[in-house]
Structure formats: structure tokens, C-alpha cells
Short mmCIF file of C-alpha atoms in Angstrom, two decimals:
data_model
loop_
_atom_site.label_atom_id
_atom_site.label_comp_id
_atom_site.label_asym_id
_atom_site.label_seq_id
_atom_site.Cartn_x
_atom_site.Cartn_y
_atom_site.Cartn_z
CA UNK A 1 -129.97 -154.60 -110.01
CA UNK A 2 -127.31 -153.52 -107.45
CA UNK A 3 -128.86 -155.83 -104.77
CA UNK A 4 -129.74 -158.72 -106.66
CA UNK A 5 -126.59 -159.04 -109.08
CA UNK A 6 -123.76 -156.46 -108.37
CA UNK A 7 -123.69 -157.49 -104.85
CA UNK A 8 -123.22 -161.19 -105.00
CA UNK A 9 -121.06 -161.25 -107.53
CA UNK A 10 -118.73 -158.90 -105.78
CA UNK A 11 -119.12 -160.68 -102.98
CA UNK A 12 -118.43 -164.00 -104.63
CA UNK A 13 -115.22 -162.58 -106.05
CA UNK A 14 -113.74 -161.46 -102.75
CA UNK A 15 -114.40 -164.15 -100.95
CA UNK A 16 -113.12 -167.15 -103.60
CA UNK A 17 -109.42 -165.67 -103.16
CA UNK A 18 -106.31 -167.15 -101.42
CA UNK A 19 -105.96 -165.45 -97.96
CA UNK A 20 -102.32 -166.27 -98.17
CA UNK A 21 -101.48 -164.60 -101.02
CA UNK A 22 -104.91 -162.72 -102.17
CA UNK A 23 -105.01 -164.04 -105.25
CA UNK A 24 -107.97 -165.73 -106.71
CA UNK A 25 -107.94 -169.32 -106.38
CA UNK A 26 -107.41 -171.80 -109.26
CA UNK A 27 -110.02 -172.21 -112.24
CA UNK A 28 -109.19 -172.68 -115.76
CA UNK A 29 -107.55 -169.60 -118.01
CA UNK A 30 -109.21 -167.76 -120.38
CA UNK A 31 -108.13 -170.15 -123.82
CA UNK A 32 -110.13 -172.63 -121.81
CA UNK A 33 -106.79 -174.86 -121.93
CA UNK A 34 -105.04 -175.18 -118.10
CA UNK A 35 -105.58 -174.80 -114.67
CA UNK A 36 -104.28 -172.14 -112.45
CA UNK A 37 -103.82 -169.14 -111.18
CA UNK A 38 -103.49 -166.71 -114.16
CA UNK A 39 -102.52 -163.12 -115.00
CA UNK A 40 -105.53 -162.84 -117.01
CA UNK A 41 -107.92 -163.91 -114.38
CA UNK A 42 -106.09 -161.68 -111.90
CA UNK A 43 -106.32 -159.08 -114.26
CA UNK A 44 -110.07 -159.15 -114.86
CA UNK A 45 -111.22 -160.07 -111.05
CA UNK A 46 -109.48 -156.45 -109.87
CA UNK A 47 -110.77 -154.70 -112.46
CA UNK A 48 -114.21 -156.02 -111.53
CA UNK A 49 -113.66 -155.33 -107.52
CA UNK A 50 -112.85 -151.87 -108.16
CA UNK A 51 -115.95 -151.39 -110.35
CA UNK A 52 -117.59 -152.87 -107.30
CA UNK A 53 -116.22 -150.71 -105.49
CA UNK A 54 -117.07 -148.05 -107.26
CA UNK A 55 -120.49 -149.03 -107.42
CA UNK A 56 -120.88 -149.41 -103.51
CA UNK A 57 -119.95 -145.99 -102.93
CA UNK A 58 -122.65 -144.47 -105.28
CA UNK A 59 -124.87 -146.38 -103.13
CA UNK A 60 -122.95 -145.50 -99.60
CA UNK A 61 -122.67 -149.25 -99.13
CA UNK A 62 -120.11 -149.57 -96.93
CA UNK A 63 -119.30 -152.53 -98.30
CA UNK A 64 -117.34 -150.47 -100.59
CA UNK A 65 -114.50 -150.12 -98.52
CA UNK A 66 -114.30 -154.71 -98.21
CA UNK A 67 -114.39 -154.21 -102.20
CA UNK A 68 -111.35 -151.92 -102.55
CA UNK A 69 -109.42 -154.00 -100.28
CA UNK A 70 -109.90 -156.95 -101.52
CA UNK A 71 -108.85 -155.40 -105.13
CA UNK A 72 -105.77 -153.72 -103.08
CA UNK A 73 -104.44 -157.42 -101.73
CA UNK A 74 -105.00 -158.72 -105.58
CA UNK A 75 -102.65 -156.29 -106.84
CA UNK A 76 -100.26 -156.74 -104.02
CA UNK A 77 -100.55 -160.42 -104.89
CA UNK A 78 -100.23 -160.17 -108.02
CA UNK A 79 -96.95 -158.16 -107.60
CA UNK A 80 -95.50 -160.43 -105.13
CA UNK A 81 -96.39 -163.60 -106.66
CA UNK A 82 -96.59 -163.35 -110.49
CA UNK A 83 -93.70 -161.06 -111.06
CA UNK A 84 -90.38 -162.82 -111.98
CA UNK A 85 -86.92 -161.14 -111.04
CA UNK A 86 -84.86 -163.88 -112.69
CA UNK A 87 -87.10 -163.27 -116.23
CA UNK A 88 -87.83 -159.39 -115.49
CA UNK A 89 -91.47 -160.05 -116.28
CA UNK A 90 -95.07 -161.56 -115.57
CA UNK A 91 -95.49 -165.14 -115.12
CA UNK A 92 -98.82 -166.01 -117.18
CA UNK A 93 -99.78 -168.28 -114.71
CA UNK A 94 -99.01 -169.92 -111.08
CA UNK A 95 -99.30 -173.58 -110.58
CA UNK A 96 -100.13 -174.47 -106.48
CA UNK A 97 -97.74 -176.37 -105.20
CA UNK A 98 -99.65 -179.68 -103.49
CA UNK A 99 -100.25 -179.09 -99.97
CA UNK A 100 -97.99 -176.20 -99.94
CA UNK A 101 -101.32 -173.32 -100.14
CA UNK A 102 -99.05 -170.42 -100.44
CA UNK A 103 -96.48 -172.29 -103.20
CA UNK A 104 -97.04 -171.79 -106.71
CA UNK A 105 -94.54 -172.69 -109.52
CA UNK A 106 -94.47 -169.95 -112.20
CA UNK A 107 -95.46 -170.75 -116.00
CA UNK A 108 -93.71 -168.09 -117.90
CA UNK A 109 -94.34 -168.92 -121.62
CA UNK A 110 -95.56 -165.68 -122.92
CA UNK A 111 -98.47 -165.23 -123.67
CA UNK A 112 -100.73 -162.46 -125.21
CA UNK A 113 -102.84 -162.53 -122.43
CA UNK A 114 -100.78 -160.25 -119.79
CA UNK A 115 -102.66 -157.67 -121.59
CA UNK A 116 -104.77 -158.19 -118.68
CA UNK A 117 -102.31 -156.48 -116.28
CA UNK A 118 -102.89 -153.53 -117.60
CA UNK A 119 -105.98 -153.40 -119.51
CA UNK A 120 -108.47 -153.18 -116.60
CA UNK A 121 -106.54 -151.06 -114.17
CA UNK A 122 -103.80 -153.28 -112.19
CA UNK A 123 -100.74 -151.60 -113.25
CA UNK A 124 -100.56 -148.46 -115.30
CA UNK A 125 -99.34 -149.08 -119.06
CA UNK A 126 -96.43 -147.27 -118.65
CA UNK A 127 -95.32 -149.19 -115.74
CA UNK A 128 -91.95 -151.05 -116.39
CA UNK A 129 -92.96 -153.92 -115.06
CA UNK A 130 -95.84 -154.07 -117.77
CA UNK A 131 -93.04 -152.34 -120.34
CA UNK A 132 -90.70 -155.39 -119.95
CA UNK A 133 -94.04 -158.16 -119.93
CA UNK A 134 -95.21 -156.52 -123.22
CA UNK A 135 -92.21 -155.70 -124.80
CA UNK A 136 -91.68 -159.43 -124.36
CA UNK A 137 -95.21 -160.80 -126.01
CA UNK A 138 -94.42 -158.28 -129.05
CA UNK A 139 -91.05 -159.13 -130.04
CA UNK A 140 -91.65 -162.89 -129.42
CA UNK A 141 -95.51 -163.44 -130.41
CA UNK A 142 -95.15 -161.41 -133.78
CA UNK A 143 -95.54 -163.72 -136.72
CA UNK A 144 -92.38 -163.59 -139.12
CA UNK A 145 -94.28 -164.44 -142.33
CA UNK A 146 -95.61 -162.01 -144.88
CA UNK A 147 -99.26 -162.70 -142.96
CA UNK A 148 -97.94 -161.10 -140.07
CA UNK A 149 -100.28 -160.75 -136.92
CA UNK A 150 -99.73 -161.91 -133.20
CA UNK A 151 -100.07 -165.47 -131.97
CA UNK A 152 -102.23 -166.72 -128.92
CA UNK A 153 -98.65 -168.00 -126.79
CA UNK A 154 -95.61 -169.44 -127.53
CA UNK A 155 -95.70 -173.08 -129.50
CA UNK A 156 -99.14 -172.92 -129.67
CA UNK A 157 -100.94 -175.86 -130.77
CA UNK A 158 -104.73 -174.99 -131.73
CA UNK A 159 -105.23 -175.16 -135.45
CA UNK A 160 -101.02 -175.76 -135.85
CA UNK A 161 -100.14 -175.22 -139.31
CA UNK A 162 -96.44 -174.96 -138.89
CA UNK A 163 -93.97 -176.70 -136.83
CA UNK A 164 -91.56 -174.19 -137.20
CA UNK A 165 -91.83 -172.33 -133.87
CA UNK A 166 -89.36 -170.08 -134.23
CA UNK A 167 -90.36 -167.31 -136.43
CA UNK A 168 -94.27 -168.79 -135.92
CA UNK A 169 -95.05 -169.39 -132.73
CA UNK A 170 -98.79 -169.89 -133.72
CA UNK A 171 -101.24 -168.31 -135.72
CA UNK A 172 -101.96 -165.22 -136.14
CA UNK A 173 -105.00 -163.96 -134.07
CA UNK A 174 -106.97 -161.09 -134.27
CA UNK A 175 -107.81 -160.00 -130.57
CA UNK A 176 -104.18 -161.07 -129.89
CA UNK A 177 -103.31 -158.12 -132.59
CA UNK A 178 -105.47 -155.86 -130.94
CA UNK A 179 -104.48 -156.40 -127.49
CA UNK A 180 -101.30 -155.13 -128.81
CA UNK A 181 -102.42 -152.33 -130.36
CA UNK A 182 -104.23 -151.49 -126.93
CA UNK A 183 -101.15 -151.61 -125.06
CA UNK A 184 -99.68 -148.97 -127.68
CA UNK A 185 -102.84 -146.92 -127.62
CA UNK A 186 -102.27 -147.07 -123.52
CA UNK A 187 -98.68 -145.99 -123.04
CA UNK A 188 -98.68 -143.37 -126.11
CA UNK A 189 -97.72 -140.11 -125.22
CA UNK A 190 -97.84 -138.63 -128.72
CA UNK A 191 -99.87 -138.85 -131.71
CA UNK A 192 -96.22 -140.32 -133.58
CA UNK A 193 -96.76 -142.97 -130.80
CA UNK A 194 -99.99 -144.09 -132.27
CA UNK A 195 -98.81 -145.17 -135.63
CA UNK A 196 -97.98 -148.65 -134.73
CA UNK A 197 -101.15 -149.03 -133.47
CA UNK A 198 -103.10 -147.48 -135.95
CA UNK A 199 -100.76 -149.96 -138.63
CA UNK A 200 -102.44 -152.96 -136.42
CA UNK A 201 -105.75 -152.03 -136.64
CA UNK A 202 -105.09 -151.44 -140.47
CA UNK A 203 -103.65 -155.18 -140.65
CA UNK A 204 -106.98 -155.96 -138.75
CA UNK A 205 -109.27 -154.29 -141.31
CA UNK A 206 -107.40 -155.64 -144.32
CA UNK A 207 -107.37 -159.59 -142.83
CA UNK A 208 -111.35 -159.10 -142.83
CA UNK A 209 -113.19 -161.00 -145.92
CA UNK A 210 -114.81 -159.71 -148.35
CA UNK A 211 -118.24 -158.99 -146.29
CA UNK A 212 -116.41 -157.27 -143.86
CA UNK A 213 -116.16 -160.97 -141.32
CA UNK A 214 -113.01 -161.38 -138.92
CA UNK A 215 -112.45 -164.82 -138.14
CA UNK A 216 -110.83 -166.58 -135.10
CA UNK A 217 -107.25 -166.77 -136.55
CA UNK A 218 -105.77 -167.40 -140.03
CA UNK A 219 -102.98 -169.44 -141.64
CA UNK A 220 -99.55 -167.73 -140.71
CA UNK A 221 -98.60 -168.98 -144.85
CA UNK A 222 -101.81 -167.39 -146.54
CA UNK A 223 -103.91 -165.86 -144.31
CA UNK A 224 -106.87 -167.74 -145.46
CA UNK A 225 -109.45 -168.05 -142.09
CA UNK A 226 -109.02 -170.54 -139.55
CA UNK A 227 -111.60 -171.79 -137.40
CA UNK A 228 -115.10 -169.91 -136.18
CA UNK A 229 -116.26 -166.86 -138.86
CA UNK A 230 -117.19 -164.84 -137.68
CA UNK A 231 -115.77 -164.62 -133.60
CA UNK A 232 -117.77 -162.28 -132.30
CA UNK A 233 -114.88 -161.70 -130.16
CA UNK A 234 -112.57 -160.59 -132.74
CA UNK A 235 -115.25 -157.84 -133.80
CA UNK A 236 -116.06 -156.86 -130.17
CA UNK A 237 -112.03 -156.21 -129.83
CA UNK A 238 -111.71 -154.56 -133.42
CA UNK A 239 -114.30 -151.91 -132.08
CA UNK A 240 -112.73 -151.39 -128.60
CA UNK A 241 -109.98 -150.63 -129.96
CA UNK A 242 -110.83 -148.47 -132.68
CA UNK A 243 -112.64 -146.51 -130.08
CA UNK A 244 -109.36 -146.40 -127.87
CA UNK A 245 -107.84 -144.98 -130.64
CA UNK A 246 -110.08 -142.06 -131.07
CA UNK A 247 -110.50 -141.42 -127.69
CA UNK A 248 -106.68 -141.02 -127.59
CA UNK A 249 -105.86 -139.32 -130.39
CA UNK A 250 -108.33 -136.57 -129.16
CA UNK A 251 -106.54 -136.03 -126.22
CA UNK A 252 -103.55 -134.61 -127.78
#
């Protein structure tokens, strides 16, 4: 399995990456939506070079050492290139520049997605880089209704019920919840620091239906579902996190 499917994907992923600024090169984001470069896909490809790397040096493949590099320069890149002074946080994506290979414009509508930064090993939690990005998608992506829940990105328009963007920048979603009850989970240093995320996965539980289904998203007015029921996704977060949450709160 290491040989057949480990090693050409790693290989794949350090090789489809922008020598000038080590970041992967463009493909389409994870809300299948837009082209770019995102944080979420930077996010995800180091997280899966350092597993590879990981995995070459159980085997003594010296390939490990290509592996960890090549997760090294993402981070760098990522730090150099999606990291905004002016806004003191992430850009969620880069947009190339025509012709210009080492160019981007940065998209900085927040988005739930920076999660990513953090969530599989980039940056620590507790980095303030990552502090100011997610302090940023929780005070802006909460929804101010009595549904409550965080939305995908700001003005989002997939399954709009409101045009009031202000206090609803979309509707609530469930793994965008969670992710933010990962990031407190992360950076807690005391079991008092848990509460808000133990409050989210609460909200989670009680959004369910009756037979115990998460849906996609629901209406920010009622909370009735929206879209797919059940998202396998939303489940597959719910239990992640849970298990984040017990994991950590043993540890104190």
C-alpha cells in the first residue's frame, strides 16, 4: 500500500506546487465554487506531506526528507503569501495574476474555511496569526438570529434565505459550527476554556431531527433543514469533534 498509493500521491502533491512561491498551484476550493489558490487547500496538502513524511521514515525511504521539505516551503508560502499585514489576517484565497507566476491578488472575505490553517498542523492554534484569522470568522460568520450557528463565508449565496447580510451572512452550517468549536477545543488551556465549545456541539446535537439526522445547513429564521439530509459530512465533523473534546478534556 505504501508503494502503490502513499508514494504517488505524495509525490503528486510535491511536485504540482509553484516553485516560486511553494504553494500548490490553482484548482478549485473546497465549496466547489472558485478557482485559486486557497487556505484550505494549503492547509490540507501540508498536512498530507508531513503524513508522507512521516510515513517515509517508518519505511527509511529517503524520500522522506523531499516530503518534509516540500511541506516546509508550503508553510513558508503560505506565510509569505496568504498572510495580510494591512487586514492582520489570512487571505482565503490567492488569485494568479496573468503572466505574472509569482503575483496573486488576495481574496479576503472570511471564510470558515481557514480552519484549515490550523487544523492539520500548519500553524499551531494558539498562534496569533491564526488568533486574529479566527477571531475574525467567529465574530463575523456567527448568525444573529435566535437559530444561531456559523455561516459558510461572508454574503453567501447557496440556499439564500435572507438578504440581510449583516447580522446573516448565510446560513447556518453545521461543519462550519464545528470547525469553530475545533478551533476552541485547539487553543484551550483550561477545562473553563472548553465551555464554548462544548455549547456548540450542544447547538449541534439540538439542530439534529428527530431521528437523530444533521442536515447540510438550515434556515437562519427557523432552523428547519436546508438542502442534503443527511450530509454525511456534517456527522463525520459532529464525531471529530466530539472526540476532540474528550481527548482534551482528559488532558487536564
Amino acid at each position: 500500500m505504501y508503494d502503490n498509493l502513499a508514494v504517488p500521491c505524495a509525490d503528486f502533491l510535491a511536485a504540482y506546487r509553484n516553485p516560486e512561491t511553494g504553494l500548490p498551484l490553482p484548482s478549485y476550493d473546497l465549496w466547489e465554487e472558485r478557482r485559486g489558490v486557497h487556505a484550505y487547500t494549503c492547509g490540507t496538502l501540508y498536512g498530507a506531506l508531513d503524513a508522507a513524511a512521516q510515513l517515509a521514515g517508518l519505511f527509511g525511504d529517503e524520500r522522506a526528507t523531499n516530503y518534509r521539505m516540500a511541506a516546509d516551503e508550503v508553510r513558508e508560502g503560505m506565510a509569505r503569501h496568504l498572510w495580510s499585514e494591512e487586514h492582520g489576517r489570512f487571505a482565503r484565497r490567492l488569485m494568479p495574476i496573468r503572466d505574472e507566476p509569482a503575483r496573486y491578488h488576495q481574496d479576503m472575505v472570511i471564510d470558515s474555511a481557514l480552519h484549515a490553517l490550523f487544523a492539520f498542523g500548519a500553524f499551531a492554534p494558539d498562534d496569533p496569526r491564526i488568533q486574529s484569522t479566527m477571531r475574525a470568522v467567529v465574530s463575523r460568520l456567527w448568525v444573529q438570529t435566535e437559530v444561531g450557528g456559523f455561516a459558510r463565508y461572508e454574503a453567501d449565496y447557496y440556499f439564500r434565505r435572507s438578504e440581510d447580510f449583516g447580522p446573516i451572512p448565510g446560513n447556518p452550517w453545521f461543519i462550519c459550527t464545528l470547525w469553530a468549536a475545533q478551533w476552541y477545543i485547539a487553543q484551550a488551556k483550561s477545562r473553563q476554556e472548553m465551555i464554548t465549545a462544548l455549547e456548540l456541539l450542544l447547538w449541534s446535537a439540538s439542530r439534529a431531527m428527530p431521528s437523530g439526522i444533521l442536515a447540510e445547513q438550515l434556515h437562519p429564521h427557523t432552523g428547519e433543514p436546508l438542502s442534503v439530509a443527511p450530509l454525511t459530512w456534517s456527522h463525520a465533523e459532529f464525531i471529530a469533534t466530539t472526540l476532540d473534546y474528550l481527548d482534551k478534556l482528559r488532558s487536564f
